[in-house]
Amino acid sequence: MNVADERLIAALDVPTRAAAERLVTRLGSSVGYYKVGMELFYALGGEIVTWLKERDKKVFLDLKLHDIPNTAAQGLCSLLRLRPDLLNVHTAGGLRMMRTAAEALRRASEEQGVPCPKLIGVTVLTSMDAADWTGLGHVDTIEEAVLRRAQLAQEAGLDGVVASPQETARIRRTCGDGFLIVTPGIRPAGVSNDDQRRVTTPAEAIHAGASHIVVGRAISGAQDPRAAAEHILREMEEA
């Protein structure tokens, strides 16, 4: 697996195990990292994560935990048995929740003698635009909120954040090179934005400083998913 392969995460946003297995099989060796989100995890539970790990795939378990500190922390620890490579919480839970979650996850990993997954924080969903944001009563801009939440995540001991391409460069400058920035909202040229609002191309995201990009329907909805993934990988390599 080369560097570009590691940085591309294909989203398994499908409703059934059969659909997930079919997509993974079609992608073959072109993709080594997958996102399992709410739709598939709520339908199948941990079995899909186990299936992917048995095939030497990396897994980003994207459940966006957001609750009181102890509940979020224990929820993360309960997911350790699945051996995910990347987990997330929502930064809206605040500094104390994030810090409690990060400390509990690392402690549980040590006690169980297993590698600790990277833990990142969701900043602001890429489906939100300025009108959505102000409609919630916020007076700051989305970019200001994302940067502040990224700084809080770093202060709490998280390994990185999920943020849109528009905020990536500023987070990279502020939080440094070692901080993970996982960037959804990636759309190659000519592909519909669907319900995403703050989007960009794979090359632009890498140039801005993304450590990983998450691509969903541009791969899963393509007539030839493997060719679509390989096109994205080439664009990332050129970037």
Tab-separated table of C-alpha atoms in Angstrom:
chain	number	residue	atom	x	y	z
A	1	MET	CA	0.000	0.000	0.000
A	2	ASN	CA	1.585	3.296	-1.041
A	3	VAL	CA	1.176	6.696	0.590
A	4	ALA	CA	-1.763	7.716	-1.605
A	5	ASP	CA	-3.546	4.435	-0.797
A	6	GLU	CA	-3.191	5.175	2.915
A	7	ARG	CA	-4.636	8.651	2.468
A	8	LEU	CA	-7.719	7.629	0.491
A	9	ILE	CA	-10.617	6.386	2.615
A	10	ALA	CA	-13.551	4.961	0.669
A	11	ALA	CA	-16.913	5.368	2.388
A	12	LEU	CA	-19.056	2.247	2.666
A	13	ASP	CA	-22.284	4.244	2.790
A	14	VAL	CA	-24.448	1.313	1.749
A	15	PRO	CA	-27.374	-0.369	3.574
A	16	THR	CA	-26.466	-4.065	3.452
A	17	ARG	CA	-23.549	-6.410	3.943
A	18	ALA	CA	-24.000	-7.749	0.422
A	19	ALA	CA	-23.635	-4.246	-1.034
A	20	ALA	CA	-20.564	-3.560	1.120
A	21	GLU	CA	-18.884	-6.842	0.185
A	22	ARG	CA	-19.664	-6.270	-3.484
A	23	LEU	CA	-18.068	-2.805	-3.441
A	24	VAL	CA	-14.978	-3.934	-1.527
A	25	THR	CA	-14.544	-6.862	-3.899
A	26	ARG	CA	-14.845	-4.616	-6.956
A	27	LEU	CA	-12.311	-2.169	-5.530
A	28	GLY	CA	-9.854	-4.963	-4.751
A	29	SER	CA	-6.319	-3.837	-3.953
A	30	SER	CA	-6.952	-0.269	-5.154
A	31	VAL	CA	-8.397	0.738	-1.761
A	32	GLY	CA	-7.032	-0.327	1.596
A	33	TYR	CA	-8.915	2.012	3.953
A	34	TYR	CA	-12.692	2.129	4.451
A	35	LYS	CA	-15.119	4.279	6.411
A	36	VAL	CA	-17.948	2.468	8.150
A	37	GLY	CA	-20.601	4.964	9.177
A	38	MET	CA	-23.936	4.952	10.933
A	39	GLU	CA	-25.969	3.435	8.107
A	40	LEU	CA	-23.927	0.248	7.804
A	41	PHE	CA	-22.909	-0.058	11.459
A	42	TYR	CA	-26.460	0.333	12.733
A	43	ALA	CA	-27.612	-2.297	10.238
A	44	LEU	CA	-24.887	-4.870	10.901
A	45	GLY	CA	-23.066	-3.966	14.082
A	46	GLY	CA	-19.422	-4.891	14.391
A	47	GLU	CA	-19.479	-7.817	11.978
A	48	ILE	CA	-18.704	-5.610	8.982
A	49	VAL	CA	-15.671	-4.131	10.753
A	50	THR	CA	-14.440	-7.630	11.590
A	51	TRP	CA	-14.956	-8.707	7.977
A	52	LEU	CA	-12.868	-5.796	6.717
A	53	LYS	CA	-10.095	-6.351	9.264
A	54	GLU	CA	-9.908	-10.033	8.305
A	55	ARG	CA	-9.102	-8.817	4.776
A	56	ASP	CA	-6.291	-6.576	6.021
A	57	LYS	CA	-8.247	-3.380	5.432
A	58	LYS	CA	-7.983	-0.360	7.680
A	59	VAL	CA	-11.232	0.922	9.166
A	60	PHE	CA	-12.414	4.394	10.100
A	61	LEU	CA	-15.433	3.776	12.337
A	62	ASP	CA	-17.355	7.014	11.861
A	63	LEU	CA	-19.987	7.144	14.616
A	64	LYS	CA	-19.456	10.744	15.835
A	65	LEU	CA	-19.961	10.008	19.538
A	66	HIS	CA	-21.473	13.000	21.324
A	67	ASP	CA	-22.713	12.573	24.883
A	68	ILE	CA	-21.759	13.299	28.467
A	69	PRO	CA	-18.035	12.631	29.050
A	70	ASN	CA	-18.280	9.235	30.735
A	71	THR	CA	-20.828	7.859	28.281
A	72	ALA	CA	-18.799	8.953	25.243
A	73	ALA	CA	-15.615	7.550	26.786
A	74	GLN	CA	-17.123	4.174	27.613
A	75	GLY	CA	-18.738	3.987	24.200
A	76	LEU	CA	-15.338	4.358	22.568
A	77	CYS	CA	-13.800	1.760	24.852
A	78	SER	CA	-16.528	-0.739	23.953
A	79	LEU	CA	-15.523	-0.392	20.286
A	80	LEU	CA	-11.919	-1.444	20.958
A	81	ARG	CA	-12.846	-5.113	20.536
A	82	LEU	CA	-13.393	-4.436	16.835
A	83	ARG	CA	-9.819	-3.123	16.399
A	84	PRO	CA	-10.716	-0.033	14.334
A	85	ASP	CA	-7.843	2.131	13.159
A	86	LEU	CA	-9.678	5.443	13.487
A	87	LEU	CA	-12.552	6.561	15.727
A	88	ASN	CA	-14.273	9.890	16.233
A	89	VAL	CA	-16.260	11.994	18.642
A	90	HIS	CA	-18.065	15.263	17.956
A	91	THR	CA	-16.212	18.349	19.152
A	92	ALA	CA	-19.569	19.926	20.066
A	93	GLY	CA	-19.354	17.752	23.194
A	94	GLY	CA	-16.710	20.142	24.487
A	95	LEU	CA	-13.194	20.022	25.883
A	96	ARG	CA	-13.982	17.897	28.947
A	97	MET	CA	-15.807	15.249	26.926
A	98	MET	CA	-13.003	15.017	24.384
A	99	ARG	CA	-10.275	14.836	27.017
A	100	THR	CA	-12.135	12.197	29.043
A	101	ALA	CA	-12.722	10.142	25.899
A	102	ALA	CA	-9.099	10.325	24.738
A	103	GLU	CA	-7.710	9.407	28.147
A	104	ALA	CA	-10.135	6.502	28.612
A	105	LEU	CA	-9.427	5.092	25.147
A	106	ARG	CA	-5.661	5.141	25.665
A	107	ARG	CA	-5.975	3.632	29.137
A	108	ALA	CA	-8.235	0.836	27.892
A	109	SER	CA	-5.897	0.102	24.990
A	110	GLU	CA	-2.967	-0.263	27.374
A	111	GLU	CA	-4.962	-2.485	29.738
A	112	GLN	CA	-6.054	-4.737	26.874
A	113	GLY	CA	-2.628	-4.762	25.251
A	114	VAL	CA	-3.958	-3.629	21.867
A	115	PRO	CA	-2.955	-0.718	19.603
A	116	CYS	CA	-4.841	2.455	20.405
A	117	PRO	CA	-6.927	3.730	17.488
A	118	LYS	CA	-6.379	7.297	16.412
A	119	LEU	CA	-9.108	9.521	17.802
A	120	ILE	CA	-10.344	12.553	15.902
A	121	GLY	CA	-13.084	15.122	16.419
A	122	VAL	CA	-15.803	16.147	13.978
A	123	THR	CA	-15.828	19.945	13.738
A	124	VAL	CA	-18.770	21.112	11.580
A	125	LEU	CA	-20.536	18.798	9.136
A	126	THR	CA	-19.651	19.463	5.498
A	127	SER	CA	-23.359	19.460	4.620
A	128	MET	CA	-23.762	22.756	6.488
A	129	ASP	CA	-23.475	26.131	4.782
A	130	ALA	CA	-23.564	29.646	6.213
A	131	ALA	CA	-27.371	29.805	6.202
A	132	ASP	CA	-27.641	26.512	8.110
A	133	TRP	CA	-25.034	27.725	10.597
A	134	THR	CA	-26.599	31.096	11.366
A	135	GLY	CA	-29.986	29.413	11.540
A	136	LEU	CA	-28.731	27.554	14.601
A	137	GLY	CA	-28.030	30.851	16.313
A	138	HIS	CA	-24.257	30.988	15.839
A	139	VAL	CA	-22.729	34.440	15.513
A	140	ASP	CA	-19.247	33.345	14.441
A	141	THR	CA	-18.483	32.012	10.955
A	142	ILE	CA	-18.159	28.319	10.178
A	143	GLU	CA	-14.426	28.754	9.570
A	144	GLU	CA	-13.953	30.462	12.938
A	145	ALA	CA	-15.895	27.704	14.711
A	146	VAL	CA	-13.988	24.931	12.945
A	147	LEU	CA	-10.614	26.418	13.854
A	148	ARG	CA	-11.619	26.901	17.477
A	149	ARG	CA	-12.917	23.343	17.707
A	150	ALA	CA	-9.716	22.005	16.123
A	151	GLN	CA	-7.663	23.835	18.744
A	152	LEU	CA	-9.857	22.413	21.519
A	153	ALA	CA	-9.479	18.913	20.074
A	154	GLN	CA	-5.699	19.282	20.077
A	155	GLU	CA	-5.758	20.648	23.640
A	156	ALA	CA	-7.878	17.655	24.695
A	157	GLY	CA	-5.290	15.224	23.349
A	158	LEU	CA	-7.099	14.086	20.216
A	159	ASP	CA	-5.019	13.050	17.225
A	160	GLY	CA	-6.848	15.271	14.759
A	161	VAL	CA	-10.165	16.415	13.370
A	162	VAL	CA	-12.658	15.985	10.569
A	163	ALA	CA	-13.018	19.241	8.657
A	164	SER	CA	-14.080	20.436	5.230
A	165	PRO	CA	-11.511	21.356	2.580
A	166	GLN	CA	-12.229	25.058	3.073
A	167	GLU	CA	-10.826	24.997	6.610
A	168	THR	CA	-7.984	22.520	6.096
A	169	ALA	CA	-5.160	24.939	5.285
A	170	ARG	CA	-5.829	27.146	8.299
A	171	ILE	CA	-6.044	24.144	10.643
A	172	ARG	CA	-2.758	22.829	9.260
A	173	ARG	CA	-1.014	26.141	9.869
A	174	THR	CA	-2.434	26.413	13.388
A	175	CYS	CA	-2.204	22.816	14.638
A	176	GLY	CA	0.976	21.678	12.910
A	177	ASP	CA	2.137	18.860	10.683
A	178	GLY	CA	1.510	15.979	13.089
A	179	PHE	CA	-2.194	16.731	13.488
A	180	LEU	CA	-4.520	14.532	11.419
A	181	ILE	CA	-7.012	16.300	9.171
A	182	VAL	CA	-9.560	13.931	7.656
A	183	THR	CA	-11.411	15.682	4.861
A	184	PRO	CA	-14.826	14.623	3.536
A	185	GLY	CA	-16.718	16.589	0.910
A	186	ILE	CA	-14.369	15.434	-1.855
A	187	ARG	CA	-15.738	15.561	-5.368
A	188	PRO	CA	-13.614	14.984	-8.482
A	189	ALA	CA	-14.395	17.332	-11.368
A	190	GLY	CA	-17.722	16.552	-13.027
A	191	VAL	CA	-19.207	14.686	-10.049
A	192	SER	CA	-22.380	15.972	-8.341
A	193	ASN	CA	-22.059	17.549	-4.877
A	194	ASP	CA	-25.228	15.742	-3.670
A	195	ASP	CA	-25.983	16.972	-0.123
A	196	GLN	CA	-22.477	18.275	0.551
A	197	ARG	CA	-21.941	22.035	0.563
A	198	ARG	CA	-18.294	22.764	1.399
A	199	VAL	CA	-16.540	20.620	-1.194
A	200	THR	CA	-13.348	20.467	-3.258
A	201	THR	CA	-11.323	18.126	-5.472
A	202	PRO	CA	-8.875	15.475	-4.194
A	203	ALA	CA	-5.829	17.418	-5.390
A	204	GLU	CA	-7.010	20.658	-3.775
A	205	ALA	CA	-7.609	18.881	-0.458
A	206	ILE	CA	-4.115	17.378	-0.459
A	207	HIS	CA	-2.545	20.736	-1.395
A	208	ALA	CA	-4.426	22.348	1.517
A	209	GLY	CA	-2.898	19.881	3.973
A	210	ALA	CA	-5.385	17.026	4.362
A	211	SER	CA	-3.823	13.877	5.784
A	212	HIS	CA	-6.726	11.706	4.564
A	213	ILE	CA	-9.636	12.290	2.207
A	214	VAL	CA	-12.974	10.484	2.443
A	215	VAL	CA	-14.727	9.734	-0.837
A	216	GLY	CA	-18.202	8.219	-0.990
A	217	ARG	CA	-20.560	8.397	-3.933
A	218	ALA	CA	-17.858	9.484	-6.379
A	219	ILE	CA	-16.531	5.920	-5.972
A	220	SER	CA	-19.516	3.824	-4.894
A	221	GLY	CA	-21.855	5.428	-7.428
A	222	ALA	CA	-19.444	5.169	-10.357
A	223	GLN	CA	-20.093	2.725	-13.173
A	224	ASP	CA	-16.575	1.367	-12.553
A	225	PRO	CA	-15.726	2.002	-8.871
A	226	ARG	CA	-12.165	0.710	-9.190
A	227	ALA	CA	-11.401	2.994	-12.117
A	228	ALA	CA	-12.900	5.915	-10.185
A	229	ALA	CA	-10.725	5.128	-7.143
A	230	GLU	CA	-7.612	4.783	-9.248
A	231	HIS	CA	-8.336	8.117	-10.938
A	232	ILE	CA	-8.562	9.759	-7.508
A	233	LEU	CA	-5.327	8.086	-6.414
A	234	ARG	CA	-3.512	9.419	-9.458
A	235	GLU	CA	-4.810	12.901	-8.743
A	236	MET	CA	-3.590	12.612	-5.152
A	237	GLU	CA	-0.172	11.381	-6.238
A	238	GLU	CA	0.204	14.261	-8.685
A	239	ALA	CA	-0.734	16.688	-5.885
